[in-house]
PDB file of C-alpha atoms in Angstrom:
ATOM      1  CA  MET A1414     -27.543   1.506 -44.228  1.00 52.00           C
ATOM      2  CA  PRO A1415     -26.767   1.593 -40.129  1.00 55.00           C
ATOM      3  CA  ASP A1416     -24.306   3.884 -38.769  1.00 51.00           C
ATOM      4  CA  LYS A1417     -20.600   2.536 -37.697  1.00 53.00           C
ATOM      5  CA  THR A1418     -19.340   5.634 -36.183  1.00 50.00           C
ATOM      6  CA  PRO A1419     -17.901   4.979 -32.629  1.00 52.00           C
ATOM      7  CA  THR A1420     -20.495   6.038 -30.128  1.00 54.00           C
ATOM      8  CA  ASN A1421     -18.147   7.237 -27.363  1.00 51.00           C
ATOM      9  CA  THR A1422     -16.360  10.483 -29.726  1.00 54.00           C
ATOM     10  CA  GLY A1423     -16.192  13.442 -29.584  1.00 48.00           C
ATOM     11  CA  PRO A1424     -14.763  16.391 -26.701  1.00 48.00           C
ATOM     12  CA  ASP A1425     -16.425  14.642 -23.851  1.00 48.00           C
ATOM     13  CA  ALA A1426     -15.861  10.935 -24.779  1.00 48.00           C
ATOM     14  CA  MET A1427     -13.095   9.359 -22.044  1.00 46.00           C
ATOM     15  CA  PRO A1428      -9.976   7.522 -22.664  1.00 48.00           C
ATOM     16  CA  ASP A1429     -11.087   2.907 -21.885  1.00 45.00           C
ATOM     17  CA  PRO A1430      -8.612   3.030 -18.363  1.00 46.00           C
ATOM     18  CA  THR A1431      -8.118  -0.407 -18.957  1.00 46.00           C
ATOM     19  CA  THR A1432      -6.064  -0.627 -22.734  1.00 46.00           C
ATOM     20  CA  SER A1433      -3.072   1.264 -23.510  1.00 45.00           C
ATOM     21  CA  PRO A1434      -1.710   4.545 -24.247  1.00 46.00           C
ATOM     22  CA  SER A1435      -0.219   3.425 -27.385  1.00 44.00           C
ATOM     23  CA  ALA A1436      -0.374  -0.620 -28.961  1.00 41.00           C
ATOM     24  CA  THR A1437       3.705  -0.781 -29.312  1.00 44.00           C
ATOM     25  CA  SER A1438       3.665  -0.003 -25.191  1.00 44.00           C
ATOM     26  CA  PRO A1439       1.453  -1.860 -22.955  1.00 51.00           C
ATOM     27  CA  THR A1440       0.840   0.066 -19.506  1.00 50.00           C
ATOM     28  CA  PRO A1441       1.706  -1.466 -16.352  1.00 52.00           C
ATOM     29  CA  ARG A1442      -2.225  -2.344 -14.445  1.00 67.00           C
ATOM     30  CA  GLY A1443      -4.409  -4.367 -11.841  1.00 80.00           C
ATOM     31  CA  PHE A1444      -2.301  -3.877  -7.956  1.00 82.00           C
ATOM     32  CA  LYS A1445       0.782  -2.764  -9.495  1.00 78.00           C
ATOM     33  CA  ARG A1446      -0.157  -0.071 -11.118  1.00 77.00           C
ATOM     34  CA  PHE A1447      -1.823   1.170  -7.640  1.00 82.00           C
ATOM     35  CA  ARG A1448       1.440   0.217  -5.364  1.00 82.00           C
ATOM     36  CA  ARG A1449       4.456   1.991  -8.193  1.00 78.00           C
ATOM     37  CA  THR A1450       1.283   5.207  -8.109  1.00 82.00           C
ATOM     38  CA  ARG A1451       0.930   6.660  -4.198  1.00 86.00           C
ATOM     39  CA  PRO A1452       3.369   5.924  -1.313  1.00 89.00           C
ATOM     40  CA  PHE A1453       2.262   2.343  -0.644  1.00 90.00           C
ATOM     41  CA  TRP A1454       5.003   1.189   1.751  1.00 92.00           C
ATOM     42  CA  GLY A1455       5.715   4.252   3.740  1.00 92.00           C
ATOM     43  CA  SER A1456       1.868   4.340   4.694  1.00 92.00           C
ATOM     44  CA  LEU A1457       1.996   0.134   5.152  1.00 94.00           C
ATOM     45  CA  ILE A1458       4.443   1.154   7.438  1.00 94.00           C
ATOM     46  CA  LEU A1459       2.376   4.103   9.133  1.00 94.00           C
ATOM     47  CA  LEU A1460      -0.429   1.680   9.472  1.00 94.00           C
ATOM     48  CA  TRP A1461       1.580  -0.563  11.265  1.00 92.00           C
ATOM     49  CA  SER A1462       2.586   1.477  13.391  1.00 92.00           C
ATOM     50  CA  SER A1463      -0.568   2.709  14.549  1.00 91.00           C
ATOM     51  CA  TRP A1464      -1.486  -0.218  15.392  1.00 89.00           C
ATOM     52  CA  LEU A1465       1.709  -0.780  17.124  1.00 88.00           C
ATOM     53  CA  ILE A1466       0.957   2.614  18.443  1.00 86.00           C
ATOM     54  CA  GLY A1467      -2.807   2.049  19.572  1.00 83.00           C
ATOM     55  CA  SER A1468      -2.739  -2.146  20.172  1.00 79.00           C
ATOM     56  CA  SER A1469      -2.570  -2.150  24.146  1.00 68.00           C
ATOM     57  CA  THR A1470      -5.149   0.323  24.112  1.00 62.00           C
ATOM     58  CA  LEU A1471      -7.341  -1.579  21.308  1.00 55.00           C
ATOM     59  CA  SER A1472      -7.174  -4.564  22.308  1.00 56.00           C
ATOM     60  CA  LYS A1473      -9.236  -4.283  25.134  1.00 55.00           C
ATOM     61  CA  GLN A1474     -12.621  -3.658  24.957  1.00 52.00           C
ATOM     62  CA  LEU A1475     -13.249  -0.644  23.168  1.00 51.00           C
ATOM     63  CA  ASP A1476     -16.271   0.794  25.456  1.00 50.00           C
ATOM     64  CA  PHE A1477     -17.114   3.655  28.172  1.00 49.00           C
ATOM     65  CA  THR A1478     -16.697   2.147  30.833  1.00 50.00           C
ATOM     66  CA  ILE A1479     -12.381   1.692  29.813  1.00 49.00           C
ATOM     67  CA  PHE A1480     -12.046   5.211  29.456  1.00 49.00           C
ATOM     68  CA  ALA A1481     -13.495   6.377  32.426  1.00 51.00           C
ATOM     69  CA  ALA A1482     -11.726   3.157  34.074  1.00 51.00           C
ATOM     70  CA  PHE A1483      -8.059   4.635  33.139  1.00 59.00           C
ATOM     71  CA  GLY A1484      -9.244   8.471  31.175  1.00 61.00           C
ATOM     72  CA  ASN A1485      -6.516  10.291  31.031  1.00 66.00           C
ATOM     73  CA  GLN A1486      -4.187   7.437  30.070  1.00 71.00           C
ATOM     74  CA  THR A1487      -6.179   5.701  27.595  1.00 75.00           C
ATOM     75  CA  LEU A1488      -7.483   8.443  25.196  1.00 80.00           C
ATOM     76  CA  PRO A1489      -4.247   9.343  23.737  1.00 84.00           C
ATOM     77  CA  PRO A1490      -2.947   6.321  22.850  1.00 85.00           C
ATOM     78  CA  VAL A1491      -6.327   5.595  20.725  1.00 85.00           C
ATOM     79  CA  LEU A1492      -6.240   8.545  19.674  1.00 89.00           C
ATOM     80  CA  ILE A1493      -3.282   8.612  18.167  1.00 90.00           C
ATOM     81  CA  SER A1494      -3.187   5.634  16.503  1.00 91.00           C
ATOM     82  CA  PHE A1495      -6.548   6.806  14.420  1.00 93.00           C
ATOM     83  CA  ALA A1496      -5.270   9.864  13.502  1.00 94.00           C
ATOM     84  CA  LEU A1497      -1.928   7.490  12.580  1.00 94.00           C
ATOM     85  CA  GLY A1498      -4.118   5.309  10.502  1.00 94.00           C
ATOM     86  CA  ALA A1499      -6.070   8.139   8.905  1.00 95.00           C
ATOM     87  CA  ALA A1500      -3.033   9.577   7.768  1.00 94.00           C
ATOM     88  CA  ALA A1501      -1.596   6.851   6.162  1.00 94.00           C
ATOM     89  CA  LEU A1502      -5.363   6.031   4.316  1.00 94.00           C
ATOM     90  CA  ILE A1503      -5.620   9.551   3.403  1.00 94.00           C
ATOM     91  CA  ALA A1504      -1.721   8.861   1.800  1.00 93.00           C
ATOM     92  CA  MET A1505      -2.572   5.629  -0.352  1.00 92.00           C
ATOM     93  CA  PHE A1506      -6.109   6.925  -1.876  1.00 93.00           C
ATOM     94  CA  LEU A1507      -5.040  10.368  -2.010  1.00 90.00           C
ATOM     95  CA  PRO A1508      -0.551  10.500  -3.307  1.00 87.00           C
ATOM     96  CA  SER A1509      -1.246  14.152  -4.034  1.00 87.00           C
ATOM     97  CA  GLN A1510      -2.250  15.084  -0.536  1.00 88.00           C
ATOM     98  CA  ARG A1511       0.438  12.694   0.648  1.00 88.00           C
ATOM     99  CA  THR A1512       3.476  16.192   2.725  1.00 91.00           C
ATOM    100  CA  PHE A1513       0.433  17.078   4.760  1.00 93.00           C
ATOM    101  CA  PRO A1514      -0.261  13.667   5.676  1.00 91.00           C
ATOM    102  CA  GLY A1515       3.331  13.198   6.280  1.00 92.00           C
ATOM    103  CA  ILE A1516       4.409  16.327   7.976  1.00 94.00           C
ATOM    104  CA  VAL A1517       1.675  15.215  10.783  1.00 94.00           C
ATOM    105  CA  SER A1518       1.854  11.404  11.675  1.00 94.00           C
ATOM    106  CA  VAL A1519       6.083  12.367  12.476  1.00 94.00           C
ATOM    107  CA  ALA A1520       5.391  14.946  14.771  1.00 95.00           C
ATOM    108  CA  LEU A1521       2.068  12.426  16.117  1.00 93.00           C
ATOM    109  CA  ALA A1522       4.743   9.742  16.236  1.00 92.00           C
ATOM    110  CA  ILE A1523       7.046  11.616  17.982  1.00 92.00           C
ATOM    111  CA  ALA A1524       5.097  12.751  20.611  1.00 91.00           C
ATOM    112  CA  ALA A1525       3.235   8.643  20.672  1.00 89.00           C
ATOM    113  CA  LEU A1526       6.932   8.443  22.889  1.00 88.00           C
ATOM    114  CA  PRO A1527       6.139  10.337  26.030  1.00 87.00           C
ATOM    115  CA  LEU A1528       1.838  10.189  25.482  1.00 86.00           C
ATOM    116  CA  ALA A1529       1.261   6.315  24.605  1.00 82.00           C
ATOM    117  CA  ASN A1530       3.203   3.520  25.983  1.00 76.00           C
ATOM    118  CA  LEU A1531       6.362   4.694  24.970  1.00 77.00           C
ATOM    119  CA  GLY A1532       5.295   5.035  21.596  1.00 74.00           C
ATOM    120  CA  GLY A1533       4.683   1.098  21.228  1.00 75.00           C
ATOM    121  CA  LEU A1534       7.250   0.587  23.005  1.00 79.00           C
ATOM    122  CA  ILE A1535       9.589   2.331  20.568  1.00 86.00           C
ATOM    123  CA  ILE A1536       9.114   0.239  17.802  1.00 89.00           C
ATOM    124  CA  GLY A1537       5.491   2.365  16.544  1.00 89.00           C
ATOM    125  CA  THR A1538       7.181   5.491  16.654  1.00 91.00           C
ATOM    126  CA  VAL A1539      10.442   4.880  15.006  1.00 92.00           C
ATOM    127  CA  ALA A1540       8.102   2.682  12.178  1.00 93.00           C
ATOM    128  CA  GLY A1541       6.032   6.446  12.236  1.00 93.00           C
ATOM    129  CA  VAL A1542       8.872   8.415  11.314  1.00 94.00           C
ATOM    130  CA  ILE A1543       9.935   6.105   9.129  1.00 95.00           C
ATOM    131  CA  GLY A1544       6.972   5.441   7.019  1.00 94.00           C
ATOM    132  CA  GLY A1545       6.012   9.114   7.944  1.00 93.00           C
ATOM    133  CA  ALA A1546       9.360  10.284   6.498  1.00 95.00           C
ATOM    134  CA  LEU A1547       8.992   7.729   3.275  1.00 94.00           C
ATOM    135  CA  ILE A1548       5.790   9.187   1.844  1.00 94.00           C
ATOM    136  CA  VAL A1549       6.816  12.469   2.215  1.00 93.00           C
ATOM    137  CA  ALA A1550       9.742  11.793   0.405  1.00 92.00           C
ATOM    138  CA  TRP A1551       8.225  10.164  -2.067  1.00 88.00           C
ATOM    139  CA  THR A1552       7.587  11.079  -6.393  1.00 87.00           C
ATOM    140  CA  PRO A1553       4.959   9.898  -8.317  1.00 84.00           C
ATOM    141  CA  TYR A1554       6.554   8.765 -11.422  1.00 81.00           C
ATOM    142  CA  THR A1555       6.095  10.001 -14.961  1.00 83.00           C
ATOM    143  CA  GLU A1556       4.302   8.061 -17.900  1.00 84.00           C
ATOM    144  CA  LYS A1557       7.227   7.468 -19.821  1.00 88.00           C
ATOM    145  CA  GLN A1558       8.405   5.571 -16.347  1.00 85.00           C
ATOM    146  CA  LEU A1559       5.649   2.918 -15.589  1.00 81.00           C
ATOM    147  CA  THR A1560       5.514   2.558 -19.279  1.00 87.00           C
ATOM    148  CA  GLU A1561       9.490   1.428 -18.982  1.00 88.00           C
ATOM    149  CA  MET A1562       8.473  -0.484 -16.229  1.00 85.00           C
ATOM    150  CA  ALA A1563       5.818  -2.377 -17.770  1.00 84.00           C
ATOM    151  CA  GLU A1564       7.392  -3.495 -20.686  1.00 89.00           C
ATOM    152  CA  LYS A1565      10.083  -4.416 -18.714  1.00 89.00           C
ATOM    153  CA  ASP A1566       7.743  -6.679 -16.919  1.00 86.00           C
ATOM    154  CA  ALA A1567       6.278  -8.003 -20.608  1.00 88.00           C
ATOM    155  CA  ARG A1568      10.146  -9.217 -21.100  1.00 90.00           C
ATOM    156  CA  LYS A1569       9.996 -10.955 -17.755  1.00 88.00           C
ATOM    157  CA  ARG A1570       6.800 -12.379 -18.025  1.00 86.00           C
ATOM    158  CA  ALA A1571       7.895 -14.121 -22.076  1.00 88.00           C
ATOM    159  CA  ARG A1572      11.198 -14.744 -20.516  1.00 88.00           C
ATOM    160  CA  LYS A1573       9.362 -16.773 -18.188  1.00 85.00           C
ATOM    161  CA  ASP A1574       7.007 -18.081 -20.036  1.00 85.00           C
ATOM    162  CA  ALA A1575       9.624 -19.267 -22.517  1.00 85.00           C
ATOM    163  CA  ARG A1576      10.683 -20.992 -19.463  1.00 82.00           C
ATOM    164  CA  LYS A1577       8.047 -23.190 -18.915  1.00 76.00           C
ATOM    165  CA  PRO A1578       7.613 -26.310 -21.264  1.00 70.00           C
ATOM    166  CA  ALA A1579       4.640 -26.951 -22.924  1.00 60.00           C
ATOM    167  CA  ARG A1580       2.205 -29.171 -21.739  1.00 59.00           C
ATOM    168  CA  SER A1581       1.147 -32.340 -23.382  1.00 55.00           C
ATOM    169  CA  GLY A1582      -1.853 -34.378 -21.882  1.00 56.00           C
ATOM    170  CA  ALA A1583       0.737 -37.855 -22.325  1.00 53.00           C
ATOM    171  CA  ILE A1584       2.742 -38.684 -18.886  1.00 60.00           C
ATOM    172  CA  ALA A1585       5.665 -39.534 -18.727  1.00 51.00           C
TER     173      ALA A1585
END
């Protein structure tokens, strides 16, 4: 007689991340869950400001001749741009460490004003300050809030599916 005990039981068993914690309340999955569980919009705005600040310098060829030719005028925008991009990625992929990159990004965006072509023509500085502030101000949702959002999304999806007419094979 074969053994029918599940193989994933015991103290070291990991729950399946694709299943919901309870049968009655689904949890959001995929990109929507990713977006809701981290400072997504602040990180995107910060990445955009990084591109704005570094775009005038980075649009040229990136080789040593640019750094040798321009010297002190070229290096700060590149360094600030890379640092802002790194802060945005750290905040997006390590949301528990969001405070320090957010504060550093605000300081770098303000420092870009005199150091990097008016901080990306001022738009980059403003976007950097807004993105950094959004990252610092973000707080994670609780599992209860995520479950409520998933239930709301499921109700919306059900209403949308109910409104769709049933497709038939015949053309009217």
